[in-house]
Short mmCIF file of N, CA and C in Angstrom, two decimals:
data_model
loop_
_atom_site.label_atom_id
_atom_site.label_comp_id
_atom_site.label_asym_id
_atom_site.label_seq_id
_atom_site.Cartn_x
_atom_site.Cartn_y
_atom_site.Cartn_z
N UNK A 1 0.84 -1.19 0.00
CA UNK A 1 0.00 0.00 0.00
C UNK A 1 0.88 1.25 0.00
N UNK A 2 0.25 2.35 -0.31
CA UNK A 2 0.97 3.61 -0.38
C UNK A 2 1.49 4.02 0.99
N UNK A 3 0.65 3.86 2.02
CA UNK A 3 1.09 4.29 3.36
C UNK A 3 2.25 3.44 3.87
N UNK A 4 2.23 2.15 3.58
CA UNK A 4 3.34 1.27 4.00
C UNK A 4 4.63 1.62 3.27
N UNK A 5 4.51 1.95 2.00
CA UNK A 5 5.69 2.35 1.22
C UNK A 5 6.25 3.66 1.76
N UNK A 6 5.38 4.60 2.06
CA UNK A 6 5.82 5.88 2.62
C UNK A 6 6.51 5.67 3.96
N UNK A 7 5.93 4.80 4.79
CA UNK A 7 6.52 4.50 6.09
C UNK A 7 7.89 3.84 5.92
N UNK A 8 8.04 2.94 4.97
CA UNK A 8 9.33 2.28 4.72
C UNK A 8 10.38 3.28 4.27
N UNK A 9 9.99 4.24 3.44
CA UNK A 9 10.94 5.26 2.98
C UNK A 9 11.41 6.10 4.16
N UNK A 10 10.49 6.49 5.02
CA UNK A 10 10.87 7.29 6.19
C UNK A 10 11.78 6.49 7.11
N UNK A 11 11.49 5.21 7.29
CA UNK A 11 12.32 4.36 8.14
C UNK A 11 13.72 4.20 7.56
N UNK A 12 13.81 4.00 6.26
CA UNK A 12 15.10 3.79 5.63
C UNK A 12 15.94 5.06 5.52
N UNK A 13 15.30 6.22 5.55
CA UNK A 13 16.04 7.49 5.48
C UNK A 13 16.84 7.76 6.75
N UNK A 14 16.60 7.02 7.78
CA UNK A 14 17.40 7.16 9.00
C UNK A 14 16.70 7.98 10.06
N UNK A 15 17.45 8.23 11.12
CA UNK A 15 16.90 8.99 12.23
C UNK A 15 16.42 8.09 13.36
N UNK A 16 16.27 6.81 13.07
CA UNK A 16 15.83 5.85 14.07
C UNK A 16 16.78 4.67 14.04
N UNK A 17 17.24 4.27 15.23
CA UNK A 17 18.20 3.16 15.30
C UNK A 17 17.55 1.80 15.13
N UNK A 18 16.34 1.64 15.67
CA UNK A 18 15.66 0.36 15.59
C UNK A 18 14.23 0.58 15.09
N UNK A 19 13.62 -0.50 14.67
CA UNK A 19 12.22 -0.44 14.25
C UNK A 19 11.33 -0.11 15.44
N UNK A 20 11.66 -0.66 16.60
CA UNK A 20 10.88 -0.37 17.81
C UNK A 20 10.90 1.13 18.11
N UNK A 21 12.07 1.75 17.99
CA UNK A 21 12.17 3.20 18.21
C UNK A 21 11.32 3.95 17.19
N UNK A 22 11.36 3.50 15.95
CA UNK A 22 10.54 4.12 14.90
C UNK A 22 9.07 4.01 15.24
N UNK A 23 8.63 2.83 15.67
CA UNK A 23 7.22 2.63 16.01
C UNK A 23 6.79 3.47 17.20
N UNK A 24 7.69 3.66 18.16
CA UNK A 24 7.30 4.38 19.37
C UNK A 24 7.43 5.89 19.24
N UNK A 25 8.28 6.39 18.33
CA UNK A 25 8.53 7.83 18.28
C UNK A 25 8.12 8.50 16.97
N UNK A 26 7.82 7.74 15.96
CA UNK A 26 7.55 8.32 14.65
C UNK A 26 6.10 8.78 14.52
N UNK A 27 5.94 10.03 14.09
CA UNK A 27 4.60 10.54 13.81
C UNK A 27 4.02 9.89 12.56
N UNK A 28 4.89 9.53 11.63
CA UNK A 28 4.44 8.87 10.40
C UNK A 28 3.76 7.54 10.74
N UNK A 29 4.33 6.79 11.67
CA UNK A 29 3.74 5.51 12.05
C UNK A 29 2.39 5.72 12.73
N UNK A 30 2.29 6.73 13.57
CA UNK A 30 1.01 7.03 14.24
C UNK A 30 -0.05 7.41 13.22
N UNK A 31 0.34 8.21 12.25
CA UNK A 31 -0.61 8.61 11.21
C UNK A 31 -1.05 7.39 10.40
N UNK A 32 -0.10 6.51 10.09
CA UNK A 32 -0.46 5.31 9.34
C UNK A 32 -1.44 4.44 10.13
N UNK A 33 -1.23 4.29 11.43
CA UNK A 33 -2.16 3.52 12.25
C UNK A 33 -3.55 4.12 12.20
N UNK A 34 -3.63 5.44 12.29
CA UNK A 34 -4.93 6.11 12.27
C UNK A 34 -5.61 5.97 10.91
N UNK A 35 -4.84 6.16 9.85
CA UNK A 35 -5.41 6.07 8.50
C UNK A 35 -5.87 4.63 8.20
N UNK A 36 -5.04 3.65 8.53
CA UNK A 36 -5.42 2.26 8.26
C UNK A 36 -6.60 1.82 9.12
N UNK A 37 -6.64 2.26 10.37
CA UNK A 37 -7.76 1.92 11.22
C UNK A 37 -9.07 2.48 10.64
N UNK A 38 -9.01 3.71 10.20
CA UNK A 38 -10.19 4.32 9.59
C UNK A 38 -10.57 3.59 8.30
N UNK A 39 -9.59 3.25 7.49
CA UNK A 39 -9.85 2.55 6.24
C UNK A 39 -10.49 1.18 6.46
N UNK A 40 -9.97 0.41 7.41
CA UNK A 40 -10.55 -0.90 7.69
C UNK A 40 -11.95 -0.76 8.26
N UNK A 41 -12.17 0.26 9.07
CA UNK A 41 -13.53 0.50 9.61
C UNK A 41 -14.52 0.83 8.51
N UNK A 42 -14.10 1.68 7.57
CA UNK A 42 -14.96 2.03 6.44
C UNK A 42 -15.22 0.79 5.59
N UNK A 43 -14.20 -0.02 5.39
CA UNK A 43 -14.35 -1.25 4.62
C UNK A 43 -15.37 -2.18 5.29
N UNK A 44 -15.34 -2.28 6.61
CA UNK A 44 -16.30 -3.12 7.34
C UNK A 44 -17.73 -2.63 7.11
N UNK A 45 -17.91 -1.32 7.15
CA UNK A 45 -19.25 -0.76 6.94
C UNK A 45 -19.72 -1.02 5.51
N UNK A 46 -18.84 -0.86 4.55
CA UNK A 46 -19.20 -1.08 3.14
C UNK A 46 -19.59 -2.54 2.91
N UNK A 47 -18.85 -3.48 3.48
CA UNK A 47 -19.19 -4.90 3.32
C UNK A 47 -20.54 -5.20 3.97
N UNK A 48 -20.81 -4.60 5.12
CA UNK A 48 -22.10 -4.81 5.78
C UNK A 48 -23.24 -4.25 4.92
N UNK A 49 -23.03 -3.08 4.33
CA UNK A 49 -24.05 -2.49 3.45
C UNK A 49 -24.27 -3.37 2.23
N UNK A 50 -23.20 -3.87 1.64
CA UNK A 50 -23.32 -4.78 0.48
C UNK A 50 -24.05 -6.06 0.86
N UNK A 51 -23.79 -6.58 2.05
CA UNK A 51 -24.51 -7.76 2.53
C UNK A 51 -25.99 -7.51 2.64
N UNK A 52 -26.35 -6.35 3.15
CA UNK A 52 -27.77 -5.97 3.24
C UNK A 52 -28.38 -5.84 1.86
N UNK A 53 -27.64 -5.25 0.93
CA UNK A 53 -28.15 -5.11 -0.44
C UNK A 53 -28.35 -6.47 -1.10
N UNK A 54 -27.42 -7.40 -0.90
CA UNK A 54 -27.55 -8.74 -1.46
C UNK A 54 -28.77 -9.44 -0.88
N UNK A 55 -28.96 -9.33 0.43
CA UNK A 55 -30.12 -9.93 1.07
C UNK A 55 -31.42 -9.37 0.51
N UNK A 56 -31.49 -8.06 0.39
CA UNK A 56 -32.71 -7.43 -0.15
C UNK A 56 -32.94 -7.83 -1.60
N UNK A 57 -31.88 -7.91 -2.38
CA UNK A 57 -32.03 -8.28 -3.79
C UNK A 57 -32.52 -9.72 -3.93
N UNK A 58 -31.93 -10.64 -3.14
CA UNK A 58 -32.34 -12.05 -3.22
C UNK A 58 -33.78 -12.22 -2.74
N UNK A 59 -34.10 -11.59 -1.63
CA UNK A 59 -35.45 -11.78 -1.08
C UNK A 59 -36.52 -11.09 -1.92
N UNK A 60 -36.16 -10.17 -2.79
CA UNK A 60 -37.15 -9.50 -3.63
C UNK A 60 -37.35 -10.17 -4.99
N UNK A 61 -36.60 -11.25 -5.26
CA UNK A 61 -36.79 -11.96 -6.53
C UNK A 61 -38.20 -12.57 -6.57
N UNK A 62 -38.88 -12.47 -7.72
CA UNK A 62 -40.25 -12.97 -7.81
C UNK A 62 -40.37 -14.48 -7.54
N UNK A 63 -39.38 -15.24 -7.97
CA UNK A 63 -39.45 -16.69 -7.77
C UNK A 63 -38.99 -17.11 -6.38
N UNK A 64 -38.44 -16.21 -5.62
CA UNK A 64 -37.93 -16.56 -4.29
C UNK A 64 -39.06 -16.95 -3.35
N UNK A 65 -40.22 -16.36 -3.53
CA UNK A 65 -41.36 -16.68 -2.66
C UNK A 65 -41.86 -18.11 -2.88
N UNK A 66 -41.55 -18.71 -4.02
CA UNK A 66 -42.00 -20.07 -4.33
C UNK A 66 -41.04 -21.13 -3.78
N UNK A 67 -39.89 -20.72 -3.31
CA UNK A 67 -38.89 -21.65 -2.80
C UNK A 67 -39.26 -22.07 -1.37
N UNK A 68 -39.00 -23.34 -1.04
CA UNK A 68 -39.27 -23.83 0.32
C UNK A 68 -38.48 -23.02 1.34
N UNK A 69 -38.97 -22.96 2.55
CA UNK A 69 -38.33 -22.13 3.59
C UNK A 69 -36.93 -22.63 3.94
N UNK A 70 -36.71 -23.95 3.94
CA UNK A 70 -35.38 -24.46 4.24
C UNK A 70 -34.40 -24.10 3.13
N UNK A 71 -34.84 -24.15 1.91
CA UNK A 71 -33.98 -23.77 0.79
C UNK A 71 -33.69 -22.27 0.84
N UNK A 72 -34.68 -21.48 1.22
CA UNK A 72 -34.46 -20.02 1.38
C UNK A 72 -33.38 -19.77 2.42
N UNK A 73 -33.51 -20.47 3.53
CA UNK A 73 -32.53 -20.29 4.62
C UNK A 73 -31.13 -20.67 4.15
N UNK A 74 -31.02 -21.76 3.41
CA UNK A 74 -29.71 -22.18 2.90
C UNK A 74 -29.13 -21.16 1.93
N UNK A 75 -29.95 -20.64 1.05
CA UNK A 75 -29.49 -19.65 0.08
C UNK A 75 -29.00 -18.39 0.80
N UNK A 76 -29.81 -17.89 1.69
CA UNK A 76 -29.45 -16.66 2.42
C UNK A 76 -28.21 -16.89 3.27
N UNK A 77 -28.15 -18.04 3.95
CA UNK A 77 -27.01 -18.33 4.82
C UNK A 77 -25.71 -18.39 4.02
N UNK A 78 -25.73 -19.05 2.88
CA UNK A 78 -24.52 -19.19 2.08
C UNK A 78 -24.09 -17.86 1.47
N UNK A 79 -25.00 -16.94 1.30
CA UNK A 79 -24.65 -15.65 0.71
C UNK A 79 -24.27 -14.61 1.77
N UNK A 80 -24.95 -14.62 2.89
CA UNK A 80 -24.81 -13.53 3.86
C UNK A 80 -23.79 -13.82 4.96
N UNK A 81 -23.72 -15.05 5.45
CA UNK A 81 -22.81 -15.37 6.56
C UNK A 81 -21.35 -15.01 6.23
N UNK A 82 -20.82 -15.35 5.04
CA UNK A 82 -19.44 -14.94 4.75
C UNK A 82 -19.25 -13.42 4.77
N UNK A 83 -20.25 -12.69 4.32
CA UNK A 83 -20.14 -11.23 4.34
C UNK A 83 -20.15 -10.69 5.76
N UNK A 84 -20.94 -11.31 6.63
CA UNK A 84 -20.98 -10.89 8.03
C UNK A 84 -19.62 -11.14 8.68
N UNK A 85 -19.06 -12.34 8.47
CA UNK A 85 -17.76 -12.65 9.06
C UNK A 85 -16.67 -11.73 8.51
N UNK A 86 -16.73 -11.45 7.22
CA UNK A 86 -15.75 -10.53 6.61
C UNK A 86 -15.84 -9.15 7.27
N UNK A 87 -17.03 -8.66 7.39
CA UNK A 87 -17.24 -7.35 8.01
C UNK A 87 -16.73 -7.33 9.45
N UNK A 88 -17.02 -8.38 10.20
CA UNK A 88 -16.54 -8.45 11.59
C UNK A 88 -15.03 -8.53 11.67
N UNK A 89 -14.40 -9.24 10.75
CA UNK A 89 -12.93 -9.31 10.72
C UNK A 89 -12.32 -7.94 10.43
N UNK A 90 -12.89 -7.23 9.45
CA UNK A 90 -12.40 -5.89 9.15
C UNK A 90 -12.59 -4.96 10.34
N UNK A 91 -13.72 -5.09 11.01
CA UNK A 91 -14.00 -4.26 12.17
C UNK A 91 -13.03 -4.57 13.31
N UNK A 92 -12.72 -5.86 13.51
CA UNK A 92 -11.76 -6.25 14.54
C UNK A 92 -10.37 -5.68 14.24
N UNK A 93 -9.97 -5.77 12.99
CA UNK A 93 -8.66 -5.22 12.60
C UNK A 93 -8.62 -3.71 12.83
N UNK A 94 -9.70 -3.03 12.46
CA UNK A 94 -9.76 -1.58 12.69
C UNK A 94 -9.69 -1.27 14.18
N UNK A 95 -10.36 -2.06 14.99
CA UNK A 95 -10.34 -1.84 16.43
C UNK A 95 -8.96 -2.02 17.04
N UNK A 96 -8.25 -3.07 16.60
CA UNK A 96 -6.90 -3.30 17.12
C UNK A 96 -5.95 -2.18 16.71
N UNK A 97 -6.07 -1.72 15.47
CA UNK A 97 -5.19 -0.63 15.02
C UNK A 97 -5.51 0.66 15.76
N UNK A 98 -6.79 0.91 16.02
CA UNK A 98 -7.17 2.10 16.78
C UNK A 98 -6.66 2.01 18.22
N UNK A 99 -6.75 0.81 18.80
CA UNK A 99 -6.23 0.61 20.16
C UNK A 99 -4.73 0.82 20.20
N UNK A 100 -4.02 0.36 19.18
CA UNK A 100 -2.58 0.56 19.10
C UNK A 100 -2.26 2.04 18.97
N UNK A 101 -3.01 2.75 18.15
CA UNK A 101 -2.81 4.19 17.99
C UNK A 101 -3.02 4.91 19.33
N UNK A 102 -4.09 4.59 20.01
CA UNK A 102 -4.39 5.25 21.30
C UNK A 102 -3.33 4.90 22.34
N UNK A 103 -2.88 3.64 22.35
CA UNK A 103 -1.86 3.25 23.33
C UNK A 103 -0.54 3.99 23.08
N UNK A 104 -0.25 4.30 21.83
CA UNK A 104 0.98 5.04 21.50
C UNK A 104 0.89 6.50 21.97
N UNK A 105 -0.30 7.03 22.02
CA UNK A 105 -0.46 8.39 22.53
C UNK A 105 -0.34 8.40 24.05
N UNK A 106 -0.99 7.43 24.69
CA UNK A 106 -0.98 7.37 26.16
C UNK A 106 0.38 6.95 26.70
N UNK A 107 0.94 5.88 26.12
CA UNK A 107 2.23 5.36 26.57
C UNK A 107 3.02 4.89 25.35
N UNK A 108 3.89 5.75 24.81
CA UNK A 108 4.59 5.43 23.56
C UNK A 108 5.46 4.17 23.61
N UNK A 109 5.88 3.74 24.76
CA UNK A 109 6.75 2.56 24.86
C UNK A 109 5.94 1.26 24.77
N UNK A 110 4.64 1.33 25.01
CA UNK A 110 3.79 0.15 24.92
C UNK A 110 3.41 -0.07 23.47
N UNK A 111 3.45 -1.32 23.02
CA UNK A 111 3.11 -1.61 21.64
C UNK A 111 2.28 -2.87 21.54
N UNK A 112 1.33 -2.88 20.65
CA UNK A 112 0.54 -4.06 20.36
C UNK A 112 1.23 -4.88 19.27
N UNK A 113 2.27 -4.33 18.65
CA UNK A 113 2.88 -4.94 17.49
C UNK A 113 4.03 -5.87 17.80
N UNK A 114 4.53 -5.85 19.02
CA UNK A 114 5.69 -6.71 19.32
C UNK A 114 5.28 -7.95 20.07
#
C-alpha cells in the first residue's frame, strides 16, 4: 500500500536506530495507524451495506417466494454469513489498530505490534 511504502521510505532514510524506536517515536507511524484503522472500519461498513443489499435483492426476486423455507434459509445463509464474518474481521482489525494508535499516545513505549 501507499502508506506502507511511505513508512518504509521514512524508516530507511534514518533517524531511528531500531524499528521499535521508529514505532514508538515516529509521527508517520502514528498517522499510518490512524489512516489504516479508519480505512478498515470504512471497509467493514461497506461490506455490511453490500450484505444488506444482497439480502434485499435475493429476497425480492419474484421466484424466491416459491422456494421452500429451508432452501431459502440455505441460500441466504450461504450468501450472507461470509459477508458478516468478513465485516466483523475488518472491524476487529480496525479496532486493534485504533487501540494501538491510542496506546501510543498514552504510553509510547507500549506496543501491540511486538
